[in-house]
Amino acid sequence: MVSIEVSGGGTPHDALHDAVDWGRVVVATVARGIVATLLGLALWAAAPAVIGWLPTTVMTGSMAPRIVPGDVVVSRPVAPAELRVGQVLLADYPDQAGHLRMHRFVDAGPGGSVVTKGDANPQRDSTAISRSDVHGVAFLRIPVVGTPIVWMRDGAWSKLALLALAVAAVLWLATVDGSLRRLAAAVHEDDADGPGPGPGPDAGSGPDAGSGPAPRHGLEARSGAAPLLQPVGRSGRHALSRRASSGQVLSRRAHRRQVRRQRRLRGTGGVAAVVLVAGGLGLLLPAQAVAAPFTSRTSNAATSLQAATAVATTALTCKPNGDGSVAIGFTYGGAPGVVSSFDVLMGSTVVGTAPGTASSVRVVGSGILNLGTTVTVTVRTNLGGTWTATSTSTAKIQTALIGTTLSCG
């Protein structure tokens, strides 16, 4: 019987290993991209403070939907004479000493003062501010970065713990291809050292000399390349080795300790860099911008207070206004004089607001970004703070394919 050796491709086991290795590379690359993006956002939020600009963490939703809690807004200092209507201003809170307020400049007040209003608030701010109290004009918004600060203020420690675990997981995933990168570096150093010594007298000859399993991929060292560590003798249980490039003699155990020490230093340095950047962001950010919505006050402080319940509106209707906007009408069956405002909601986004005495809310297309679709809206009754009620009745609005014209769906 004659046996014939057949040379074929890689085994399924090798193909599986290759797939796993490529998967590790992809996962680590994506994780490093996430880390780089977060560090980049943190840098954009903190770096402007170096040139005197003011990064501020937004803590409330009075400027929603354009600016939401957790955003960091960078304000550019301007002279009082350069303030213009329509700008978003960062100024001292007139009713709360030591706090900042970020609202839009909507009108000029008496004596050159500035009247402001939150985009999400139904009414203007009750107290005008002096132009000298304005610290700057909003210039750049960095989303999400300040969310951990909002969670700290609200005492949401479970969310902070989950965030810390997520960051730790991403940092770990960024290192899952470390062995492959070290192997590639070793091969590169091996190639730089040049070919090793030729085969000795005991190397053998013939077709089987030096044969062995072929490497699974190009990252593994070639069989003919010079080793980084060449054996030079034995000392007890540990073989002595010499680094080919420097001639330094090390035991295998000492070499492994040296490699582990270098890995720990690199890992510790990376974690320290992340902690320093995050800590620097927290130190550079000034006081938070507190701009809570204003609520109505009782007209006669001497009368006794009565309990009021937020009642949901009913019978929602939609009517075109003829100017590209629509009016969402409704019926309110609750006690009169206790509602501060009515909001038209598209999901959780406020697209229109009217005072508590109104029976309809005007909605314009600039607040709805879903072009060429029919959106469903509801009406929320606001008594102040968290006392609200949202209607189960709905209305439909048709948006234009181009532009901001609205019609009833």
Short mmCIF file of C-alpha atoms in Angstrom, two decimals:
data_model
loop_
_atom_site.label_atom_id
_atom_site.label_comp_id
_atom_site.label_asym_id
_atom_site.label_seq_id
_atom_site.Cartn_x
_atom_site.Cartn_y
_atom_site.Cartn_z
CA MET A 1 0.00 0.00 0.00
CA VAL A 2 1.30 3.39 -0.94
CA SER A 3 0.39 6.38 1.21
CA ILE A 4 0.27 9.80 -0.37
CA GLU A 5 0.51 12.98 1.69
CA VAL A 6 -2.01 15.56 0.52
CA SER A 7 -1.31 19.23 1.22
CA GLY A 8 -4.50 21.16 1.84
CA GLY A 9 -5.67 24.47 3.27
CA GLY A 10 -6.24 25.39 6.86
CA THR A 11 -8.41 23.28 9.12
CA PRO A 12 -11.84 24.41 10.32
CA HIS A 13 -10.27 24.85 13.75
CA ASP A 14 -7.81 27.41 12.31
CA ALA A 15 -10.64 29.23 10.49
CA LEU A 16 -12.57 29.51 13.76
CA HIS A 17 -9.52 30.92 15.52
CA ASP A 18 -9.03 33.46 12.72
CA ALA A 19 -12.67 34.57 13.01
CA VAL A 20 -12.33 34.97 16.79
CA ASP A 21 -9.12 37.00 16.36
CA TRP A 22 -10.75 39.32 13.82
CA GLY A 23 -13.73 39.70 16.14
CA ARG A 24 -11.42 40.75 18.96
CA VAL A 25 -9.80 43.34 16.71
CA VAL A 26 -13.17 44.78 15.64
CA VAL A 27 -14.56 44.92 19.20
CA ALA A 28 -11.40 46.55 20.55
CA THR A 29 -11.36 49.10 17.70
CA VAL A 30 -15.00 50.07 18.32
CA ALA A 31 -14.38 50.37 22.08
CA ARG A 32 -11.34 52.58 21.52
CA GLY A 33 -13.46 54.73 19.19
CA ILE A 34 -16.08 55.16 21.94
CA VAL A 35 -13.40 56.14 24.46
CA ALA A 36 -11.89 58.61 21.99
CA THR A 37 -15.33 60.14 21.32
CA LEU A 38 -16.10 60.59 25.02
CA LEU A 39 -12.68 62.13 25.68
CA GLY A 40 -13.17 64.40 22.69
CA LEU A 41 -16.54 65.62 23.99
CA ALA A 42 -15.02 66.19 27.43
CA LEU A 43 -12.18 68.16 25.85
CA TRP A 44 -14.60 70.34 23.87
CA ALA A 45 -16.56 70.99 27.08
CA ALA A 46 -13.57 71.89 29.26
CA ALA A 47 -10.92 73.35 26.95
CA PRO A 48 -12.74 76.68 26.21
CA ALA A 49 -12.31 77.63 29.88
CA VAL A 50 -8.59 78.06 29.15
CA ILE A 51 -9.33 81.09 26.92
CA GLY A 52 -11.87 82.58 29.31
CA TRP A 53 -15.06 81.14 27.84
CA LEU A 54 -17.64 79.66 30.22
CA PRO A 55 -18.68 75.97 30.01
CA THR A 56 -21.90 75.50 31.97
CA THR A 57 -23.89 72.36 32.81
CA VAL A 58 -27.61 72.82 32.11
CA MET A 59 -29.62 71.43 35.02
CA THR A 60 -33.26 72.04 34.01
CA GLY A 61 -35.46 71.81 30.93
CA SER A 62 -36.64 75.41 30.57
CA MET A 63 -34.78 75.70 27.23
CA ALA A 64 -35.99 72.37 25.80
CA PRO A 65 -35.98 70.99 23.20
CA ARG A 66 -32.93 72.87 21.93
CA ILE A 67 -31.02 72.65 25.23
CA VAL A 68 -31.84 69.84 27.68
CA PRO A 69 -30.55 68.86 31.14
CA GLY A 70 -27.11 67.28 30.93
CA ASP A 71 -25.93 69.41 28.02
CA VAL A 72 -22.82 71.54 28.48
CA VAL A 73 -23.17 74.96 26.85
CA VAL A 74 -20.08 77.08 26.22
CA SER A 75 -20.78 80.82 26.49
CA ARG A 76 -18.64 83.48 24.84
CA PRO A 77 -18.08 86.65 26.89
CA VAL A 78 -19.49 89.77 25.19
CA ALA A 79 -19.70 93.46 26.01
CA PRO A 80 -23.08 94.67 27.36
CA ALA A 81 -23.57 96.85 24.28
CA GLU A 82 -23.31 93.80 21.98
CA LEU A 83 -26.32 91.95 23.44
CA ARG A 84 -29.09 91.40 20.90
CA VAL A 85 -32.65 90.07 21.01
CA GLY A 86 -32.75 86.35 20.22
CA GLN A 87 -29.43 85.47 21.87
CA VAL A 88 -29.29 82.83 24.62
CA LEU A 89 -27.69 84.53 27.61
CA LEU A 90 -25.88 83.15 30.65
CA ALA A 91 -26.51 85.55 33.53
CA ASP A 92 -26.75 85.75 37.30
CA TYR A 93 -30.07 84.43 38.60
CA PRO A 94 -31.82 87.56 39.97
CA ASP A 95 -33.96 85.59 42.45
CA GLN A 96 -31.31 83.10 43.66
CA ALA A 97 -27.95 84.48 44.71
CA GLY A 98 -24.97 82.45 43.55
CA HIS A 99 -26.88 80.69 40.76
CA LEU A 100 -26.82 81.15 37.00
CA ARG A 101 -29.69 81.25 34.53
CA MET A 102 -29.56 80.49 30.81
CA HIS A 103 -32.56 81.97 28.98
CA ARG A 104 -33.23 83.72 25.68
CA PHE A 105 -33.17 87.53 25.32
CA VAL A 106 -36.71 88.35 24.12
CA ASP A 107 -37.16 92.09 24.77
CA ALA A 108 -35.53 95.20 26.18
CA GLY A 109 -36.63 96.15 29.68
CA PRO A 110 -36.71 99.48 31.53
CA GLY A 111 -33.45 101.28 32.08
CA GLY A 112 -31.56 99.20 29.50
CA SER A 113 -32.28 95.93 31.30
CA VAL A 114 -32.86 92.60 29.56
CA VAL A 115 -36.11 90.62 29.60
CA THR A 116 -35.56 86.87 29.17
CA LYS A 117 -37.69 83.77 28.70
CA GLY A 118 -37.07 80.05 28.61
CA ASP A 119 -38.05 78.50 25.28
CA ALA A 120 -40.14 75.87 27.11
CA ASN A 121 -41.75 78.35 29.53
CA PRO A 122 -45.21 79.76 28.76
CA GLN A 123 -44.39 83.22 30.12
CA ARG A 124 -41.47 85.59 30.32
CA ASP A 125 -39.26 85.68 33.39
CA SER A 126 -40.79 87.81 36.13
CA THR A 127 -37.57 89.73 36.88
CA ALA A 128 -35.51 91.55 34.26
CA ILE A 129 -31.72 91.36 34.52
CA SER A 130 -29.10 94.05 34.21
CA ARG A 131 -26.78 93.90 31.23
CA SER A 132 -23.82 93.91 33.62
CA ASP A 133 -25.08 90.64 35.12
CA VAL A 134 -24.73 88.83 31.78
CA HIS A 135 -21.65 86.59 31.69
CA GLY A 136 -21.82 85.57 28.05
CA VAL A 137 -23.78 84.43 24.99
CA ALA A 138 -24.29 80.71 24.32
CA PHE A 139 -21.95 79.68 21.49
CA LEU A 140 -21.46 75.90 21.54
CA ARG A 141 -23.56 72.99 22.89
CA ILE A 142 -21.92 69.68 23.81
CA PRO A 143 -24.66 67.08 24.42
CA VAL A 144 -24.83 64.51 27.25
CA VAL A 145 -21.44 65.31 28.82
CA GLY A 146 -22.90 66.89 31.95
CA THR A 147 -25.47 64.14 32.58
CA PRO A 148 -23.45 62.57 35.45
CA ILE A 149 -23.47 65.96 37.21
CA VAL A 150 -27.27 66.11 36.90
CA TRP A 151 -27.50 62.58 38.33
CA MET A 152 -25.27 63.58 41.25
CA ARG A 153 -27.50 66.55 42.03
CA ASP A 154 -30.63 64.37 41.86
CA GLY A 155 -29.04 61.59 43.93
CA ALA A 156 -29.39 59.01 41.14
CA TRP A 157 -26.52 56.92 42.47
CA SER A 158 -27.71 53.72 40.78
CA LYS A 159 -27.39 55.40 37.38
CA LEU A 160 -23.90 56.62 38.27
CA ALA A 161 -22.90 53.10 39.33
CA LEU A 162 -24.19 51.66 36.05
CA LEU A 163 -22.31 54.36 34.14
CA ALA A 164 -19.08 53.50 35.98
CA LEU A 165 -19.56 49.81 35.14
CA ALA A 166 -20.22 50.67 31.50
CA VAL A 167 -17.07 52.79 31.30
CA ALA A 168 -15.03 50.02 32.92
CA ALA A 169 -16.46 47.49 30.45
CA VAL A 170 -15.60 49.71 27.46
CA LEU A 171 -12.06 50.21 28.77
CA TRP A 172 -11.67 46.45 29.16
CA LEU A 173 -13.05 45.77 25.68
CA ALA A 174 -10.52 48.23 24.28
CA THR A 175 -7.75 45.81 25.38
CA VAL A 176 -9.15 42.47 24.18
CA ASP A 177 -6.82 42.47 21.19
CA GLY A 178 -3.75 43.20 23.33
CA SER A 179 -2.16 39.78 22.80
CA LEU A 180 -2.48 40.14 19.03
CA ARG A 181 -0.89 43.59 19.09
CA ARG A 182 1.95 42.33 21.28
CA LEU A 183 2.50 39.42 18.91
CA ALA A 184 2.62 41.79 15.95
CA ALA A 185 5.12 44.01 17.81
CA ALA A 186 7.27 40.98 18.60
CA VAL A 187 7.33 39.93 14.95
CA HIS A 188 8.25 43.48 13.92
CA GLU A 189 11.11 43.58 16.43
CA ASP A 190 12.17 40.13 15.26
CA ASP A 191 12.35 41.31 11.66
CA ALA A 192 14.32 44.40 12.71
CA ASP A 193 16.95 42.22 14.44
CA GLY A 194 17.76 40.45 11.16
CA PRO A 195 18.09 36.75 10.39
CA GLY A 196 19.31 34.46 13.14
CA PRO A 197 22.27 32.10 13.04
CA GLY A 198 22.24 29.32 10.49
CA PRO A 199 21.31 25.78 11.37
CA GLY A 200 23.79 23.83 13.47
CA PRO A 201 25.20 20.45 12.70
CA ASP A 202 22.29 18.76 14.41
CA ALA A 203 19.67 20.65 12.46
CA GLY A 204 19.24 17.83 9.99
CA SER A 205 18.56 18.04 6.29
CA GLY A 206 16.00 16.96 3.80
CA PRO A 207 12.43 17.90 3.17
CA ASP A 208 11.36 17.38 6.76
CA ALA A 209 14.11 19.54 8.30
CA GLY A 210 12.64 22.49 10.19
CA SER A 211 9.13 21.43 9.22
CA GLY A 212 6.26 22.03 11.61
CA PRO A 213 2.78 23.36 11.71
CA ALA A 214 2.28 26.40 9.58
CA PRO A 215 1.31 29.61 11.37
CA ARG A 216 -2.41 30.37 11.42
CA HIS A 217 -1.97 33.92 10.26
CA GLY A 218 0.65 36.49 9.45
CA LEU A 219 0.98 37.69 13.01
CA GLU A 220 2.81 34.54 14.11
CA ALA A 221 6.56 34.40 13.90
CA ARG A 222 8.13 32.60 10.95
CA SER A 223 10.03 29.43 11.68
CA GLY A 224 13.24 30.79 10.14
CA ALA A 225 13.27 34.10 12.01
CA ALA A 226 15.66 34.77 14.85
CA PRO A 227 14.10 34.48 18.30
CA LEU A 228 13.92 37.50 20.50
CA LEU A 229 15.30 35.46 23.38
CA GLN A 230 18.04 32.97 22.63
CA PRO A 231 18.80 30.16 25.12
CA VAL A 232 22.34 30.34 26.48
CA GLY A 233 22.24 27.83 29.31
CA ARG A 234 20.24 26.67 32.31
CA SER A 235 20.15 27.83 35.90
CA GLY A 236 18.29 25.41 38.16
CA ARG A 237 14.71 25.06 36.88
CA HIS A 238 14.81 28.18 34.71
CA ALA A 239 16.50 28.51 31.37
CA LEU A 240 18.70 31.58 30.95
CA SER A 241 17.92 33.73 27.92
CA ARG A 242 19.65 36.58 26.13
CA ARG A 243 17.71 39.35 24.41
CA ALA A 244 18.93 39.26 20.83
CA SER A 245 18.97 43.03 20.43
CA SER A 246 20.76 44.02 23.65
CA GLY A 247 22.68 40.95 24.77
CA GLN A 248 21.22 41.19 28.27
CA VAL A 249 20.94 37.81 30.00
CA LEU A 250 17.60 37.16 31.74
CA SER A 251 15.88 34.12 33.13
CA ARG A 252 12.54 33.27 31.61
CA ARG A 253 10.79 34.08 34.86
CA ALA A 254 12.53 37.47 35.07
CA HIS A 255 11.58 38.20 31.47
CA ARG A 256 7.92 37.37 32.18
CA ARG A 257 7.95 39.62 35.23
CA GLN A 258 9.40 42.46 33.17
CA VAL A 259 6.72 42.05 30.48
CA ARG A 260 3.92 41.98 33.08
CA ARG A 261 5.34 45.09 34.73
CA GLN A 262 5.31 46.97 31.43
CA ARG A 263 1.71 45.91 30.76
CA ARG A 264 0.60 47.09 34.20
CA LEU A 265 2.31 50.44 33.69
CA ARG A 266 0.61 50.95 30.32
CA GLY A 267 -2.79 49.96 31.73
CA THR A 268 -2.41 52.14 34.81
CA GLY A 269 -1.35 55.07 32.64
CA GLY A 270 -4.44 54.73 30.44
CA VAL A 271 -6.83 54.60 33.39
CA ALA A 272 -5.08 57.55 35.02
CA ALA A 273 -5.45 59.58 31.82
CA VAL A 274 -9.21 58.92 31.72
CA VAL A 275 -9.60 59.82 35.41
CA LEU A 276 -7.57 63.03 35.00
CA VAL A 277 -9.61 64.17 32.00
CA ALA A 278 -12.92 63.44 33.75
CA GLY A 279 -11.76 65.12 36.94
CA GLY A 280 -10.45 68.11 35.03
CA LEU A 281 -13.84 68.49 33.35
CA GLY A 282 -15.57 68.61 36.73
CA LEU A 283 -13.12 71.19 38.08
CA LEU A 284 -13.29 73.49 35.04
CA LEU A 285 -17.08 73.61 34.84
CA PRO A 286 -18.52 76.64 36.72
CA ALA A 287 -21.77 76.72 38.70
CA GLN A 288 -24.70 74.97 37.10
CA ALA A 289 -27.28 76.93 35.12
CA VAL A 290 -30.53 76.61 37.04
CA ALA A 291 -33.44 77.81 34.93
CA ALA A 292 -36.55 76.09 36.25
CA PRO A 293 -39.95 76.95 34.73
CA PHE A 294 -41.93 79.59 36.60
CA THR A 295 -45.37 78.74 38.05
CA SER A 296 -48.39 80.91 38.86
CA ARG A 297 -48.90 82.46 42.30
CA THR A 298 -52.07 82.94 44.34
CA SER A 299 -53.65 86.34 43.81
CA ASN A 300 -54.55 86.79 47.49
CA ALA A 301 -52.10 85.43 50.06
CA ALA A 302 -54.61 85.96 52.87
CA THR A 303 -57.14 83.44 51.60
CA SER A 304 -56.88 79.79 52.53
CA LEU A 305 -55.43 77.41 49.97
CA GLN A 306 -57.64 74.78 48.41
CA ALA A 307 -56.64 71.45 46.91
CA ALA A 308 -56.65 71.33 43.11
CA THR A 309 -56.35 68.35 40.80
CA ALA A 310 -54.92 68.40 37.31
CA VAL A 311 -57.68 67.37 34.91
CA ALA A 312 -56.90 66.03 31.45
CA THR A 313 -58.38 67.84 28.44
CA THR A 314 -60.85 66.14 26.13
CA ALA A 315 -62.27 66.46 22.61
CA LEU A 316 -59.06 67.51 20.85
CA THR A 317 -59.53 69.14 17.44
CA CYS A 318 -57.21 70.47 14.72
CA LYS A 319 -57.96 73.61 12.68
CA PRO A 320 -55.72 75.35 10.09
CA ASN A 321 -54.90 78.99 10.84
CA GLY A 322 -54.22 79.99 7.23
CA ASP A 323 -50.62 81.04 7.91
CA GLY A 324 -48.99 77.61 7.82
CA SER A 325 -49.76 76.87 11.46
CA VAL A 326 -52.61 74.92 13.08
CA ALA A 327 -54.67 75.39 16.24
CA ILE A 328 -55.19 72.39 18.52
CA GLY A 329 -58.49 72.98 20.33
CA PHE A 330 -59.66 71.14 23.44
CA THR A 331 -62.20 71.13 26.23
CA TYR A 332 -61.09 71.53 29.86
CA GLY A 333 -63.54 70.44 32.55
CA GLY A 334 -61.53 71.29 35.66
CA ALA A 335 -61.78 74.21 38.06
CA PRO A 336 -61.02 77.56 36.37
CA GLY A 337 -58.10 79.73 37.44
CA VAL A 338 -55.77 76.97 38.66
CA VAL A 339 -54.08 75.91 35.39
CA SER A 340 -50.77 77.61 34.63
CA SER A 341 -50.47 76.45 31.00
CA PHE A 342 -51.44 73.91 28.36
CA ASP A 343 -48.73 72.13 26.30
CA VAL A 344 -49.18 70.33 22.99
CA LEU A 345 -46.97 67.23 23.05
CA MET A 346 -45.56 65.19 20.18
CA GLY A 347 -44.47 62.18 22.20
CA SER A 348 -42.53 63.85 25.01
CA THR A 349 -41.55 66.96 22.98
CA VAL A 350 -43.41 70.24 23.57
CA VAL A 351 -44.39 71.71 20.18
CA GLY A 352 -46.77 74.42 21.39
CA THR A 353 -47.78 76.21 24.60
CA ALA A 354 -50.67 78.45 25.64
CA PRO A 355 -51.67 80.11 28.94
CA GLY A 356 -54.00 78.35 31.35
CA THR A 357 -56.96 80.52 30.25
CA ALA A 358 -56.76 79.40 26.60
CA SER A 359 -58.96 76.85 24.85
CA SER A 360 -56.55 76.14 21.97
CA VAL A 361 -52.81 76.06 21.33
CA ARG A 362 -51.11 77.36 18.18
CA VAL A 363 -48.53 74.95 16.70
CA VAL A 364 -45.97 76.05 14.09
CA GLY A 365 -43.89 73.81 11.86
CA SER A 366 -40.50 74.92 13.15
CA GLY A 367 -40.98 72.75 16.24
CA ILE A 368 -41.77 69.56 14.28
CA LEU A 369 -38.89 67.97 12.37
CA ASN A 370 -40.81 64.96 10.94
CA LEU A 371 -41.21 66.25 7.36
CA GLY A 372 -43.87 64.72 5.13
CA THR A 373 -45.53 62.63 7.85
CA THR A 374 -48.64 62.66 10.01
CA VAL A 375 -47.86 63.13 13.69
CA THR A 376 -50.15 62.48 16.65
CA VAL A 377 -50.29 65.07 19.43
CA THR A 378 -51.81 65.25 22.89
CA VAL A 379 -52.43 68.13 25.31
CA ARG A 380 -50.89 68.32 28.80
CA THR A 381 -52.48 70.31 31.62
CA ASN A 382 -49.91 72.01 33.88
CA LEU A 383 -50.77 73.16 37.39
CA GLY A 384 -47.13 73.77 38.27
CA GLY A 385 -44.17 71.55 39.10
CA THR A 386 -45.03 67.87 38.70
CA TRP A 387 -48.82 68.39 38.89
CA THR A 388 -49.79 67.59 35.33
CA ALA A 389 -52.32 65.51 33.40
CA THR A 390 -52.03 64.39 29.76
CA SER A 391 -55.08 63.81 27.59
CA THR A 392 -56.01 60.42 26.22
CA SER A 393 -57.74 62.20 23.34
CA THR A 394 -55.44 62.95 20.39
CA ALA A 395 -55.28 65.02 17.22
CA LYS A 396 -53.28 64.55 14.03
CA ILE A 397 -51.10 67.10 12.23
CA GLN A 398 -49.86 66.70 8.64
CA THR A 399 -46.39 68.11 7.92
CA ALA A 400 -45.19 69.30 4.52
CA LEU A 401 -42.57 67.50 2.44
CA ILE A 402 -40.60 70.74 2.16
CA GLY A 403 -40.81 73.70 4.51
CA THR A 404 -42.63 74.19 7.78
CA THR A 405 -46.26 74.44 6.62
CA LEU A 406 -48.68 72.38 8.69
CA SER A 407 -52.15 71.08 7.96
CA CYS A 408 -54.60 68.88 9.81
CA GLY A 409 -54.18 65.14 9.24
#
